[in-house]
Structures are given as structure tokens and as C-alpha cells.
Coordinates of C-alpha atoms and ligand atoms in Angstrom, one line a residue:
M1 CA -7.9 21.0 14.5
Q2 CA -10.0 18.3 12.9
P3 CA -13.5 18.0 14.2
S4 CA -14.5 15.1 16.4
F5 CA -17.4 12.7 15.7
E6 CA -19.4 14.6 18.4
A7 CA -19.3 17.7 16.2
L8 CA -21.0 15.9 13.2
Q9 CA -24.5 15.8 14.8
L10 CA -24.4 12.1 15.2
S11 CA -26.5 10.7 18.0
P12 CA -24.7 9.9 21.3
A13 CA -25.5 6.2 20.8
L14 CA -23.8 6.1 17.4
T15 CA -20.9 8.2 18.6
A16 CA -20.3 5.6 21.3
V17 CA -20.4 2.8 18.8
V18 CA -17.9 4.6 16.6
H19 CA -15.5 5.2 19.5
G20 CA -16.0 1.6 20.6
L21 CA -14.7 0.5 17.2
G22 CA -11.6 2.6 17.7
Y23 CA -12.4 5.3 15.2
T24 CA -11.0 8.3 17.1
R25 CA -11.6 11.0 14.4
P26 CA -13.8 11.2 11.4
T27 CA -12.0 11.0 8.0
P28 CA -12.3 13.9 5.5
I29 CA -15.2 12.4 3.5
Q30 CA -17.0 11.7 6.8
I31 CA -16.6 15.3 8.0
E32 CA -18.2 16.6 4.8
A33 CA -20.8 13.9 4.1
I34 CA -22.2 13.0 7.5
P35 CA -23.7 16.5 8.4
A36 CA -25.0 17.0 4.9
L37 CA -26.7 13.6 4.8
L38 CA -28.1 14.1 8.3
A39 CA -29.5 17.4 7.2
G40 CA -31.4 15.6 4.4
R41 CA -29.3 16.8 1.4
D42 CA -28.4 14.8 -1.6
V43 CA -24.6 14.4 -2.0
I44 CA -22.2 13.4 -4.7
G45 CA -18.9 12.5 -3.1
Q46 CA -15.5 11.7 -4.5
S47 CA -14.0 8.8 -2.6
Q48 CA -11.6 6.0 -2.8
T49 CA -11.7 2.7 -1.0
G50 CA -10.1 3.1 2.4
S51 CA -11.3 6.7 2.7
G52 CA -14.0 5.7 5.2
K53 CA -16.8 6.3 2.7
T54 CA -18.9 3.4 3.9
A55 CA -19.2 4.8 7.3
A56 CA -19.8 8.2 5.7
F57 CA -23.2 7.0 4.4
A58 CA -23.8 4.1 6.8
L59 CA -23.9 6.3 9.9
P60 CA -26.5 8.8 8.6
I61 CA -28.5 5.9 7.3
L62 CA -28.5 4.2 10.7
Q63 CA -29.4 7.4 12.5
G64 CA -32.5 7.7 10.3
I65 CA -33.6 4.1 10.6
E66 CA -36.7 3.3 12.7
V67 CA -36.0 -0.2 13.9
D68 CA -39.5 -0.9 15.2
R69 CA -40.8 -0.4 11.7
H70 CA -40.3 -3.6 9.7
E71 CA -40.1 -2.1 6.3
L72 CA -37.4 -1.2 3.9
Q73 CA -36.0 2.2 4.6
A74 CA -32.6 2.4 3.0
L75 CA -31.1 0.9 -0.2
V76 CA -27.4 0.6 -1.1
L77 CA -26.4 -0.3 -4.7
C78 CA -22.9 -1.8 -5.1
P79 CA -21.1 -3.0 -8.3
T80 CA -19.9 -6.3 -7.0
R81 CA -20.7 -9.1 -4.5
E82 CA -17.5 -8.4 -2.7
L83 CA -18.3 -4.7 -2.1
T84 CA -21.8 -5.7 -1.1
A85 CA -20.4 -8.0 1.6
Q86 CA -18.0 -5.4 2.7
V87 CA -20.6 -2.7 3.1
G88 CA -22.9 -5.2 4.8
R89 CA -20.1 -6.0 7.4
E90 CA -19.5 -2.3 8.1
M91 CA -23.2 -1.6 8.3
R92 CA -23.8 -4.4 10.9
K93 CA -20.7 -3.3 12.8
L94 CA -21.9 0.3 13.1
G95 CA -25.5 -0.8 13.7
R96 CA -24.8 -3.1 16.6
G97 CA -26.6 -0.7 19.0
H98 CA -29.8 -0.9 16.9
H99 CA -31.7 -3.8 18.4
G100 CA -34.0 -5.4 15.9
L101 CA -32.1 -4.1 12.9
Q102 CA -32.0 -6.3 9.9
V103 CA -29.5 -5.7 7.1
L104 CA -30.0 -7.8 4.1
E105 CA -27.5 -8.5 1.2
L106 CA -29.1 -9.4 -2.1
V107 CA -26.7 -10.3 -4.9
G108 CA -26.9 -12.3 -8.1
G109 CA -25.6 -15.8 -8.6
Q110 CA -27.6 -17.0 -5.6
P111 CA -31.1 -18.5 -5.4
S112 CA -33.9 -15.9 -5.2
R113 CA -36.2 -17.8 -3.0
P114 CA -34.4 -17.4 0.4
Q115 CA -33.8 -13.7 -0.5
R116 CA -37.6 -13.3 -1.0
D117 CA -38.3 -14.9 2.3
A118 CA -35.8 -12.7 4.0
L119 CA -37.4 -9.6 2.4
E120 CA -40.8 -10.7 3.7
R121 CA -39.4 -10.7 7.2
G122 CA -39.0 -7.0 6.9
A123 CA -35.3 -5.9 6.6
Q124 CA -34.9 -2.1 7.1
I125 CA -31.7 -1.9 5.1
V126 CA -30.9 -3.7 1.8
I127 CA -27.5 -3.8 0.1
G128 CA -27.0 -5.4 -3.2
T129 CA -26.0 -5.5 -6.9
P130 CA -28.3 -3.8 -9.4
G131 CA -29.3 -6.8 -11.5
R132 CA -30.8 -8.7 -8.6
L133 CA -32.3 -5.7 -6.9
L134 CA -34.1 -4.7 -10.0
D135 CA -35.3 -8.3 -10.4
H136 CA -36.9 -8.2 -6.9
L137 CA -38.4 -4.8 -7.6
E138 CA -39.9 -5.9 -10.9
R139 CA -41.4 -9.0 -9.4
G140 CA -43.0 -7.0 -6.7
V141 CA -41.1 -8.9 -4.1
M142 CA -39.3 -5.9 -2.7
N143 CA -41.5 -3.0 -1.7
P144 CA -39.8 0.4 -2.4
G145 CA -42.6 2.6 -1.0
S146 CA -41.0 3.5 2.3
I147 CA -37.4 3.9 1.1
K148 CA -36.0 7.2 2.5
I149 CA -32.5 7.0 1.1
V150 CA -30.6 5.3 -1.7
V151 CA -26.8 5.1 -2.0
L152 CA -25.0 4.5 -5.3
D153 CA -21.6 3.2 -4.1
E154 CA -18.7 3.1 -6.5
A155 CA -21.0 4.5 -9.2
D156 CA -18.2 4.7 -11.8
R157 CA -17.6 1.0 -11.4
M158 CA -21.3 0.2 -11.7
L159 CA -21.3 2.1 -15.0
D160 CA -18.1 0.5 -16.1
M161 CA -19.7 -2.9 -15.5
G162 CA -22.7 -2.0 -17.6
F163 CA -25.2 -1.5 -14.8
G164 CA -26.2 2.0 -15.9
E165 CA -29.6 1.1 -17.2
D166 CA -30.5 -1.1 -14.2
V167 CA -29.5 1.6 -11.8
R168 CA -31.8 4.1 -13.6
K169 CA -34.7 1.6 -13.6
I170 CA -34.2 1.0 -9.9
I171 CA -34.3 4.7 -9.2
R172 CA -37.6 5.0 -11.0
F173 CA -39.2 2.6 -8.6
L174 CA -38.2 4.8 -5.6
P175 CA -40.3 7.5 -3.9
H176 CA -39.7 11.1 -5.2
D177 CA -38.9 12.6 -1.9
R178 CA -36.1 10.1 -1.1
Q179 CA -32.6 11.2 -0.5
T180 CA -29.8 10.2 -3.0
A181 CA -26.1 9.8 -2.3
L182 CA -23.7 8.9 -5.0
F183 CA -20.1 8.0 -4.4
S184 CA -17.5 7.6 -7.1
A185 CA -13.7 7.7 -7.4
T186 CA -13.7 9.3 -10.8
F187 CA -16.2 11.7 -12.5
P188 CA -16.4 10.9 -16.2
G189 CA -19.2 12.5 -18.2
A190 CA -21.5 9.6 -17.7
I191 CA -21.4 10.0 -13.9
E192 CA -22.1 13.7 -14.1
A193 CA -25.1 12.9 -16.3
M194 CA -26.4 10.3 -14.0
S195 CA -26.0 12.6 -11.0
K196 CA -27.9 15.4 -12.8
E197 CA -30.7 13.0 -13.5
V198 CA -31.2 11.3 -10.1
Q199 CA -30.0 14.1 -7.8
P200 CA -30.3 17.5 -9.5
D201 CA -29.5 19.5 -6.5
A202 CA -26.7 17.5 -4.9
L203 CA -24.0 18.9 -2.7
R204 CA -20.6 18.1 -4.3
I205 CA -17.9 16.8 -2.0
T206 CA -14.4 16.5 -3.2
I207 CA -11.5 15.5 -1.1
E208 CA -8.2 17.0 -1.8
T209 CA -5.5 14.4 -2.2
P210 CA -1.9 15.3 -1.9
D211 CA -0.3 16.2 -5.3
E212 CA 1.6 13.4 -6.9
D213 CA 5.3 14.0 -7.4
L214 CA 6.0 13.6 -11.1
S215 CA 9.6 14.7 -11.1
D216 CA 11.0 11.1 -11.5
I217 CA 8.8 10.4 -14.5
R218 CA 9.9 11.1 -18.1
Q219 CA 6.7 12.2 -19.9
L220 CA 6.7 11.5 -23.6
K221 CA 4.2 11.6 -26.4
L222 CA 3.8 9.6 -29.6
C223 CA 1.7 10.8 -32.5
F224 CA -0.2 8.5 -34.7
G225 CA -2.5 8.7 -37.8
T226 CA -6.0 7.5 -38.0
N227 CA -5.4 3.9 -38.9
D228 CA -2.3 2.9 -37.0
K229 CA -3.1 3.1 -33.4
L230 CA -2.1 -0.5 -32.7
L231 CA 1.1 0.0 -34.5
A232 CA 1.8 3.1 -32.4
L233 CA 1.1 1.1 -29.2
C234 CA 3.6 -1.5 -30.3
R235 CA 6.2 1.2 -30.9
A236 CA 5.6 2.6 -27.5
L237 CA 5.9 -0.9 -26.0
Q238 CA 9.0 -1.6 -28.0
S239 CA 10.7 1.5 -26.7
Q240 CA 11.1 -0.3 -23.3
P241 CA 11.2 -3.8 -24.5
H242 CA 12.1 -5.6 -21.3
G243 CA 10.1 -3.9 -18.5
S244 CA 6.6 -4.2 -17.3
A245 CA 4.1 -1.9 -19.0
L246 CA 0.7 -0.7 -17.8
V247 CA -1.6 0.5 -20.7
F248 CA -4.6 2.6 -19.9
C249 CA -7.7 2.7 -22.1
N250 CA -10.9 4.7 -21.5
Q251 CA -13.2 1.9 -22.2
K252 CA -13.3 -1.7 -21.2
A253 CA -14.3 -2.8 -24.7
T254 CA -11.0 -1.4 -25.9
V255 CA -9.2 -3.2 -23.1
R256 CA -10.6 -6.5 -24.3
E257 CA -9.9 -5.8 -27.9
I258 CA -6.2 -4.9 -27.4
T259 CA -5.7 -7.7 -25.0
K260 CA -7.0 -10.2 -27.5
E261 CA -5.1 -8.7 -30.4
L262 CA -1.8 -8.7 -28.6
G263 CA -2.4 -12.0 -27.0
R264 CA -3.3 -13.7 -30.3
R265 CA 0.1 -12.7 -31.5
G266 CA 2.0 -14.2 -28.6
V267 CA 2.7 -11.1 -26.6
S268 CA 2.6 -11.6 -22.8
V269 CA -0.5 -9.6 -21.9
D270 CA -3.6 -9.7 -19.8
R271 CA -6.5 -7.3 -18.9
F272 CA -7.6 -5.7 -15.7
D273 CA -11.0 -4.1 -15.8
G274 CA -14.1 -3.7 -13.8
D275 CA -15.6 -7.0 -14.9
L276 CA -13.1 -9.1 -13.0
E277 CA -14.0 -10.7 -9.7
Q278 CA -11.7 -10.1 -6.8
F279 CA -10.1 -13.5 -7.1
D280 CA -9.2 -12.9 -10.7
R281 CA -7.9 -9.5 -9.9
D282 CA -5.6 -10.9 -7.3
Q283 CA -4.4 -13.5 -9.8
V284 CA -3.8 -11.1 -12.6
L285 CA -1.9 -8.7 -10.3
A286 CA 0.2 -11.5 -8.8
R287 CA 1.2 -12.5 -12.4
F288 CA 1.9 -8.9 -13.4
R289 CA 4.0 -8.4 -10.3
N290 CA 6.1 -11.5 -10.9
H291 CA 6.5 -10.7 -14.6
S292 CA 4.4 -13.6 -15.9
V293 CA 2.4 -10.9 -17.6
R294 CA 4.5 -8.2 -19.1
V295 CA 1.8 -5.9 -20.5
L296 CA -1.3 -5.2 -18.5
I297 CA -4.2 -3.4 -20.2
A298 CA -6.5 -1.6 -17.8
T299 CA -9.3 0.9 -17.3
D300 CA -9.0 3.7 -14.8
V301 CA -11.6 2.2 -12.6
A302 CA -9.8 -1.0 -12.2
G303 CA -6.4 0.7 -12.2
R304 CA -7.3 2.5 -9.0
G305 CA -6.6 -0.5 -6.8
L306 CA -3.4 -1.3 -8.6
D307 CA -0.1 -0.8 -6.8
V308 CA 2.8 -2.5 -8.5
E309 CA 6.3 -1.8 -7.5
G310 CA 8.9 -1.1 -10.1
L311 CA 6.6 -0.4 -13.0
D312 CA 8.8 0.8 -15.9
L313 CA 6.3 2.1 -18.3
V314 CA 2.8 3.6 -18.3
I315 CA 1.1 4.1 -21.7
N316 CA -2.0 6.2 -22.3
Y317 CA -3.5 4.3 -25.2
D318 CA -6.4 6.8 -24.9
L319 CA -5.9 10.2 -23.4
P320 CA -8.0 10.5 -20.2
E321 CA -10.9 13.0 -20.2
Q322 CA -9.5 14.8 -17.2
A323 CA -5.9 16.0 -16.4
E324 CA -6.3 14.7 -12.8
V325 CA -6.7 11.2 -14.1
Y326 CA -3.6 11.6 -16.2
V327 CA -1.6 12.4 -13.2
H328 CA -3.1 9.5 -11.3
R329 CA -2.3 7.1 -14.1
I330 CA 1.3 8.1 -14.7
G331 CA 2.0 8.3 -10.9
R332 CA 2.0 4.5 -11.0
T333 CA 5.5 4.5 -12.5
G334 CA 8.6 5.9 -11.1
R335 CA 7.6 5.1 -7.5
A336 CA 10.0 5.1 -4.6
G337 CA 12.8 6.9 -6.3
A338 CA 12.9 4.7 -9.4
N339 CA 12.7 6.3 -12.8
G340 CA 9.7 5.7 -14.8
V341 CA 8.5 6.5 -18.3
A342 CA 5.0 7.6 -19.3
I343 CA 4.1 7.6 -23.0
S344 CA 0.9 9.2 -24.2
M345 CA -0.5 8.3 -27.6
V346 CA -1.8 11.3 -29.4
R347 CA -3.9 11.2 -32.5
D348 CA -2.6 13.6 -35.2
G349 CA -4.3 16.9 -34.6
A350 CA -5.3 16.3 -31.0
D351 CA -2.7 18.7 -29.6
R352 CA -5.3 20.7 -27.7
D353 CA -5.9 17.7 -25.4
I354 CA -2.2 17.4 -24.7
E355 CA -1.9 21.1 -24.0
A356 CA -4.6 20.9 -21.4
I357 CA -2.7 18.1 -19.6
E358 CA 0.6 20.0 -19.9
E359 CA -0.9 23.1 -18.5
F360 CA -2.2 21.1 -15.5
T361 CA 1.1 19.3 -14.8
G362 CA 3.3 22.3 -15.6
Q363 CA 5.5 20.0 -17.7
T364 CA 6.0 19.7 -21.4
M365 CA 6.0 16.2 -23.0
E366 CA 9.0 15.2 -25.1
I367 CA 8.4 13.5 -28.4
L368 CA 9.2 9.8 -28.3
D369 CA 12.1 8.9 -30.5
H370 CA 11.0 5.7 -32.1
S371 CA 13.5 5.8 -35.0
A372 CA 14.8 2.4 -34.0
S373 CA 11.5 0.7 -34.7
K374 CA 10.3 3.1 -37.4
H375 CA 11.2 0.8 -40.3
L376 CA 9.4 -2.2 -38.8
R377 CA 5.9 -3.2 -39.9
L378 CA 3.2 -4.2 -37.4
D379 CA 3.8 -7.9 -37.9
D380 CA 7.5 -7.6 -37.3
L381 CA 7.0 -5.5 -34.2
L382 CA 4.5 -7.9 -32.8
K383 CA 7.0 -10.7 -33.4
K384 CA 9.7 -8.8 -31.5
L385 CA 7.3 -8.1 -28.6
A386 CA 6.4 -11.8 -28.4
E387 CA 10.1 -12.8 -28.3
V388 CA 10.8 -11.5 -24.9
P389 CA 11.3 -14.6 -22.6
G390 CA 8.8 -14.6 -19.9
M391 CA 7.8 -16.4 -16.7
E392 CA 4.7 -18.5 -15.8
T393 CA 2.9 -18.5 -12.5
I394 CA 2.0 -21.4 -10.3
M395 CA -0.6 -21.0 -7.6
I396 CA -0.1 -23.2 -4.5
S397 CA -3.1 -23.9 -2.2
G398 CA -1.2 -23.0 1.0
G399 CA 0.0 -19.8 2.4
R400 CA 1.0 -17.9 5.6
K401 CA -1.7 -19.5 7.6
D402 CA -0.4 -23.0 6.7
K403 CA 3.1 -21.8 7.8
V404 CA 4.4 -21.9 4.2
R405 CA 7.4 -19.8 3.7
K406 CA 9.4 -18.7 0.6
G407 CA 12.2 -21.0 1.5
D408 CA 9.9 -24.0 1.6
I409 CA 8.7 -23.4 -1.9
L410 CA 12.2 -22.7 -3.2
G411 CA 13.3 -25.9 -1.5
A412 CA 10.5 -28.0 -3.0
L413 CA 11.4 -26.8 -6.5
T414 CA 15.2 -26.9 -6.3
G415 CA 15.8 -29.8 -3.8
E416 CA 16.5 -33.3 -4.7
A417 CA 13.0 -34.1 -5.7
G418 CA 12.6 -30.7 -7.4
G419 CA 15.5 -30.6 -9.7
L420 CA 15.0 -27.0 -10.9
S421 CA 17.9 -24.5 -10.8
S422 CA 17.3 -21.4 -8.8
K423 CA 17.8 -19.4 -12.0
E424 CA 14.5 -20.8 -13.3
I425 CA 12.6 -19.5 -10.3
G426 CA 11.3 -16.0 -10.0
K427 CA 9.3 -14.1 -7.5
I428 CA 7.6 -16.0 -4.7
E429 CA 4.6 -14.3 -3.1
I430 CA 3.1 -15.8 0.1
Q431 CA -0.5 -14.7 0.9
D432 CA -2.7 -15.8 3.8
K433 CA -4.2 -18.9 2.2
L434 CA -2.3 -19.3 -1.0
S435 CA 1.1 -18.6 -2.6
Y436 CA 2.3 -17.7 -6.1
V437 CA 5.6 -18.6 -7.6
A438 CA 7.0 -17.6 -10.9
V439 CA 9.1 -20.1 -12.9
S440 CA 10.6 -19.9 -16.4
Q441 CA 8.3 -20.8 -19.3
G442 CA 10.2 -23.9 -20.3
V443 CA 9.9 -25.7 -16.9
I444 CA 6.3 -24.9 -16.0
S445 CA 4.7 -28.3 -16.4
D446 CA 7.6 -30.0 -14.8
A447 CA 7.4 -27.6 -11.8
V448 CA 3.7 -28.1 -11.4
S449 CA 3.9 -31.9 -11.4
R450 CA 6.8 -31.9 -8.9
L451 CA 4.9 -29.6 -6.6
N452 CA 1.8 -31.8 -6.8
A453 CA 3.8 -35.0 -6.2
G454 CA 5.8 -33.7 -3.3
R455 CA 5.1 -32.2 0.1
I456 CA 5.7 -28.7 1.5
K457 CA 6.2 -28.6 5.3
G458 CA 5.1 -32.3 5.3
K459 CA 1.8 -31.5 3.8
R460 CA 0.4 -31.9 0.4
F461 CA -0.8 -28.8 -1.4
R462 CA -2.3 -28.4 -4.8
A463 CA -0.3 -26.6 -7.4
T464 CA -2.0 -25.1 -10.5
H465 CA -0.6 -23.3 -13.5
V466 CA -2.6 -20.0 -13.6
G467 CA -3.0 -17.5 -16.4
G468 CA -4.5 -16.2 -19.5
E469 CA -7.7 -14.6 -20.5
E470 CA -9.3 -17.8 -21.7
A471 CA -8.3 -19.6 -18.7
R472 CA -10.4 -17.3 -16.6
P473 CA -13.9 -18.3 -15.7
S474 CA -16.7 -16.0 -16.6
P475 CA -17.5 -13.2 -14.2
R476 CA -19.7 -14.1 -11.3
S477 CA -18.8 -17.7 -11.6
D478 CA -17.2 -18.5 -8.3
S479 CA -15.8 -17.3 -5.1
F480 CA -12.3 -17.5 -3.8
N481 CA -13.0 -20.7 -1.9
D482 CA -14.9 -22.5 -4.7
A483 CA -11.9 -21.8 -6.9
L484 CA -9.5 -23.2 -4.5
K485 CA -11.6 -26.3 -3.8
R486 CA -11.9 -27.2 -7.5
S487 CA -9.3 -29.8 -8.5
P488 CA -7.2 -29.3 -11.5
Q489 CA -7.7 -32.9 -12.5
K490 CA -11.4 -32.3 -12.8
G491 CA -10.8 -29.8 -15.6
N492 CA -10.4 -26.6 -13.7
P493 CA -10.3 -24.0 -16.5
R494 CA -7.6 -22.1 -14.6
S495 CA -5.2 -24.9 -14.9
R496 CA -4.9 -24.9 -18.6
I497 CA -1.8 -23.5 -20.2
A498 CA -2.1 -19.8 -20.8
P499 CA -3.2 -19.4 -24.4
F500 CA -1.5 -16.0 -24.8
R501 CA 1.9 -17.2 -24.0
R502 CA 2.3 -19.7 -26.8
K503 CA 3.6 -18.5 -30.0
P504 CA 1.2 -19.1 -32.9
Ligands
AMP1 P1 -13.9 2.3 3.5 O1 -13.3 3.4 2.8 O2 -15.4 2.5 3.8 O3 -13.7 1.0 2.8 O4 -13.3 2.1 5.0 C1 -12.0 1.7 5.2 C2 -11.7 1.2 6.6 O5 -11.6 2.2 7.5 C3 -12.8 0.3 7.1 O6 -12.2 -0.9 7.6 C4 -13.5 1.1 8.2 O7 -13.9 0.2 9.2 C5 -12.4 2.0 8.7 N1 -12.8 3.3 9.1 C6 -13.9 4.0 8.7 N2 -14.0 5.2 9.3 C7 -12.9 5.3 10.1 C8 -12.5 6.3 11.0 N3 -13.1 7.5 11.2 N4 -11.4 6.0 11.7 C9 -10.7 4.9 11.6 N5 -11.1 3.9 10.8 C10 -12.2 4.1 10.0

């Protein structure tokens, strides 16, 4: 039987809080990490969002906090503002029995002054993003002398976002006898190196996940020579010309490069990497799900949170470093009984890498038959890829909470005032505070103006055409609400026509 919280050496007070929150049993990562951290060990833990990893480090931190000392005792580094807020919420929830506890969130994009004042009041726990934390340390505003434990949360994403150097600098400010916990979903070489550096004797915690069933996925490989990787990618895409395709790269620089290259040539494409803020991630995914974006280029780190039904094709533009990652990537196609195709692009002579993967999966990859596109040059292929008729996405500023339903949106578009035919309308997705609707490319501006002029459920909502790399604001620029508040008439960059969808 699974152990209880009582068995993890948590204090009775914390155990009571946990039960009060309705957590009946600890999750696997909690079972492993809590006793180790309470015993003072460094840990390196494999964890996904939703595994309960926040409580796995928050509970031991809280147990060690001396609330009557008004000095900084624990530091948590997160890759994004969203995660910082999420960790902050969980920490406060679990710390509600600690009277006098101050948990402070310090992130970039906000004025420094109030953060400084709050630090001076003596928070015991600080959670934040590396850039801003380093800034406070370097200015001597934040005193690291009494820090007992530091947590690197979603460490792979922090590296993916280019925070590696900042993290290292922050660690150098901390006392030598501190405890270090590192959590990450993937373990590329860079994470292993960082762990060796900042926690040489860490206990490794890996959580077994159930094996993916790959039996519904056709696994193929496509070999290419040194100079024609893009050509090979186009051939792989052209082998399934009408479905959605998810393309994995090992680095976000590659993600950007290919997105740009394909987009410039009119292919329906967007990117999904660790630099995107939550709001943009939601938008890109909504557009991918409703087929406004046909090809999505992603890194593993970003791809983790990605669950798209009916994905026809997964392409490994770069082979992953680890066979486990391969399985995880291709497991995104062929879900729920549907058949999927996975194509791995293999540089001539890199057969050893493929063999390692084949050994791990126990299946041999077939060679992709691309004879149909073999005679085509890159330009012709790109032209063909750009020809597939696509959809465009409109975001409407009302959702479930406004009692907006699919039928209302359909009605607004097809009714007397709407004038669109139902053939021109694709998937409608209703979220809490907003909705997305896909419409045919040709009717997009018409549909946007009709929605803006008319009413849904007797109310006026704002409709915006969303999409495209260049239509996206720079990272860190705004929150969900700011983005909603901005009016398209005032030059909201999101409202521009997606540059990638137009043919050159
Ligand atoms: P996390 O993986 O830290 O993002 O946590 C995912 C969610 O699970 C959070 O909403 C936690 O509040 C919740 N949670 C954490 N530990 C437990 C547990 N042992 N039992 C039930 N829920 C939990």
C-alpha cells in the first residue's frame, strides 16, 4: 500500500494542513522527495506539472522555516511569472498554519521599488524568476546569508529560456552549506552538468511513468545529406499533405529558424517554445487545434504541455538525445485509437542513433517512400505546401462565464446579420473568459467585422483576428487580462493579419 503523509516525517501541523486541503495520499514524487529533503539531502527530481512536485519541495521548506526570524531562508527559482505565481499560491496554501510567514514573489516586468520594500520587511520565502532575483542580489537588496535551501523549479525550461548563466550567478551568492533541490521534466546534458556543479551529491529521483503504447503509430525514417535538411523536412510534410503536423527540434533557435523559413514561403506554420508566455501558448494551441496552423514547430520542453487530439504526423527534425524522449514525442500522434505517423529525419551516417532508439522501442523504422515528391525541388515543394487551403482564427472576448455557447457564435456568423455559410466555419472552442472560432481564410475580415458589429447573447464582445509569429508581442509584454483589454482599433499587434498565411 502507498504510504500516508504521516509516514513521511512531516510535522503533525503540516500533515493536518495537507489533509485539510483534501490531499489524502502523497504522490510518487512527494513520497520520494519529502523524506530526503527533510533529512537535509540535495535532490534532483524528475517531475511533470501536475505530479504534485510543488508540494514535494514546499512542505519540507515550510517545515524548516523559522517564522519568528524575519530573514530570507528559502529561495525558489522559476522560469516564468506564471509558474512563480502558481508556486506562490501553493506555498501560501500549505503555509496557512505558519503565522507570521511571508512569501514574496519577485518577477521581472514589474517595478523594483515595491519589491525592495517588501524584502526589507523580512520575507522568509522568496519565489521568482532568475533575472530579477539576480538583480536584487547584485544590488545588495536581497540578503542571501541565511538561505538554507534553494529550489530550481522546471530547470530544463529555465535553461531553454536562456537563464542558465543567471542561475549559476545566483547560486554563487548562496551559502555553501545550503540545500539544493532541482526539478526538471527532461534531463538533457546541460541539466546533468548544472546538477553536478551545484549539487554534486544529489539523490536522484525518477518517477516511473506507464509505458506509452506505440502500436498504432507507423514509425518511419527519412535520410538526408548534409545540405538538404529543409528539403527533407518538406518531403516529410508533403507525405501527409493535409493533416496537422508537429515538428520537434532540439533547440529553440532551430524552432525559430524553421518557423521563419516556412512562414516566409506561405506555409501555415507557427512555433511553440519555452519563450512563449501562457497567453500566447493558449492562442497558438487553439489555432493548431482548429487547423488555422497546420505545422507546429516545437521544443520538447514546450511540447510537454501539448495535448492535441487527432494529430496525424509527428516529425523529429532533430533526433532526441534520449530514447525516452523519442517515445514521448511520437506518443502525441495516434491517440485514442487513431492511426498516426512518426517520421524521424536521419542524417546520412547517423544510423547508430536510430539503432539506439529502435532497441529501446523494440520496433524497426520503415524507410519513408517519398518517390512522389522526389523529383520536386525545394521551391516547388514549398509552393505545394503553401497551397493547402487553411483556416483563420478569431478570438472573441467572451466565454463560458459570459454564458456564450457554440450555437450563439455559429448563429452570429451564419444568421441574417452574419451571412456566412456553415461550410466556412470550423471548430469553435469555448473557454472560461474567451472563445476561439475558426473560419475559412477568404471570409476572415468579413467575419471579424460582423462579430464586432453584432451582439452575442444580447451583449457586445470584441472579436480579433489572431495569429502569426509577428503578430505576437514580445515575451514578458503582457498578461492575459491586459491583452484582452487592449482594443484592436488602438493597434493591438495581435489583430493584424497573420503574415505567414499570405502567399508572397
Ligand atoms: P503540481 O504538480 O505541483 O503543479 O501540483 C498539481 C496539483 O495537485 C496542485 O493543484 C496541487 O494542489 C495538487 N496536489 C499536490 N499534492 C497533492 C496530493 N498529494 N493529493 C492531491 N492533490 C495534490
